[in-house]
Amino acid sequence: MHQLLTEGDRHGAYTSPTRQRGGHNSAASDHAWALTRAVAAGAVQAGWSRAAFVQVLLDGPYPAGKPARALQHRRGYDTAVTWLHRAFDGAHHYLQNGRDPLCGRQDFHAALAAYRTRIERTPWPGTAAKTDLRNLLARLDICARSGGWDHTVSERDLAERMGCARTTTHRSNQRLQHARLLRQLDHGSPTQGARWMLLAPTGTGPLNLSHDESTPQRPQAGGAMSGPAMRHTHHPTGEHGHGDSDADLDTHTAARLMPLDAFAHRGLSSSGLAILAALAEHDGQTLAELQGSASISRATAYRQTNTLTHLGLIQREGELLHLTPDALAGTGQRGPYCEQPAADWTDVAKRLGVHGTAHRRRRHHNAERARWHNQQARFTDRARQTTPVPPRKPPGEAIQPHRQGTYKTAGSPTEQPGREGWNTAESTPGYSPASAIPVAPSWQTVPCVPVESGSPRQGPSGHSRVMDGR
């Protein structure tokens, strides 16, 4: 702890260069928290008090306290103290309960190496299982950089690391969660990926997985030559006593090669990747041994080994299969079964017709991110351009009677003639000056005027009349 406190993270052991969707990079905050948490674990083991821990990081000139001092400068002393208290209390809680995630970075890397060994010894039969293997290998690299089992990554970034589509990555995440090898801590935000945690089951043997249900088998061939005794069935042990329990891969080689175009679904795929990883771990295997170490079927082993042999990446010596000297770099070697060896992995991808797959995938993901940003910018501009609703004006003064036959409103000196027949005299019964509504019109009765006989308006009595109010 003394070196970490006085020199800081000089070698970048606590960095987490994981770029999230939308271009957001949380590496600075993740590095600050991981560094402070490691110092807190060392302080708890050394017997420091919480007040001493806060005083050393905030008041001392040590590089390890730079994130806390920067937080104090931005958000104040109380926020920085609360942040340090949370790191110290978390370290004290984990160490008291006998848990080891915060005991030291070396302990975590030892646990990570043991978990990687279990993954290498676990059989991964089928397409879906090998996709889950890619998923775990990509997450192991992220955890190794972040220094903890919890990590932050989006589906698109994970798909680019795995070398597969985003929908394939989503289904793989669901299978790993169902197998209790992965836990989702939150759903992230529009600009930051979700937080995940790898779950390492206790034990030292291979992981107990059930991928047969997630990888349905194709219909078996029928016909006269394929009776019940002729159909191929899966047994725990394969030919020559080599079964799925003999799985052994070089996961570092697999993690380095899986994002390449040559190992896309239509190229060498995950089965070709497993064969190269198995031969990188133990060179010189027979075809039957390769079925168990790579967890592939006999037909897949024949097909993929022939492809790799024609590319010059594998050479046959009797029944044994060997990698060529530069096979892991994609450079083949001329042999009896290869006239034109591959130059590199780009040449292999061009021959298999999958060149540019990773570039198109990244371009598609960048287009989706750009479209999302444009949509958010359009929504923001629309909200800014919206005309605000004008405030309601207080009601003006009531219309006051001015004189007989005319009226005027408050603030309008212009007099307007009143409606004919309105009686606006103050002596009108029921009129109140305080009322806000002018008096209703009172129509006067027009006296009857006699007209000549035979007029269409003549009544029964020989004269016309106008009825009041009509």
Short mmCIF file of C-alpha atoms in Angstrom, two decimals, residues 119 259 288 338 378:
data_model
loop_
_atom_site.label_atom_id
_atom_site.label_comp_id
_atom_site.label_asym_id
_atom_site.label_seq_id
_atom_site.Cartn_x
_atom_site.Cartn_y
_atom_site.Cartn_z
CA ILE A 119 -13.27 -22.14 -18.34
CA PRO A 259 -12.67 -10.32 -33.11
CA ALA A 288 -10.16 -37.97 -32.16
CA CYS A 338 -1.39 -26.40 -49.63
CA ARG A 378 -33.94 17.21 -32.75
#
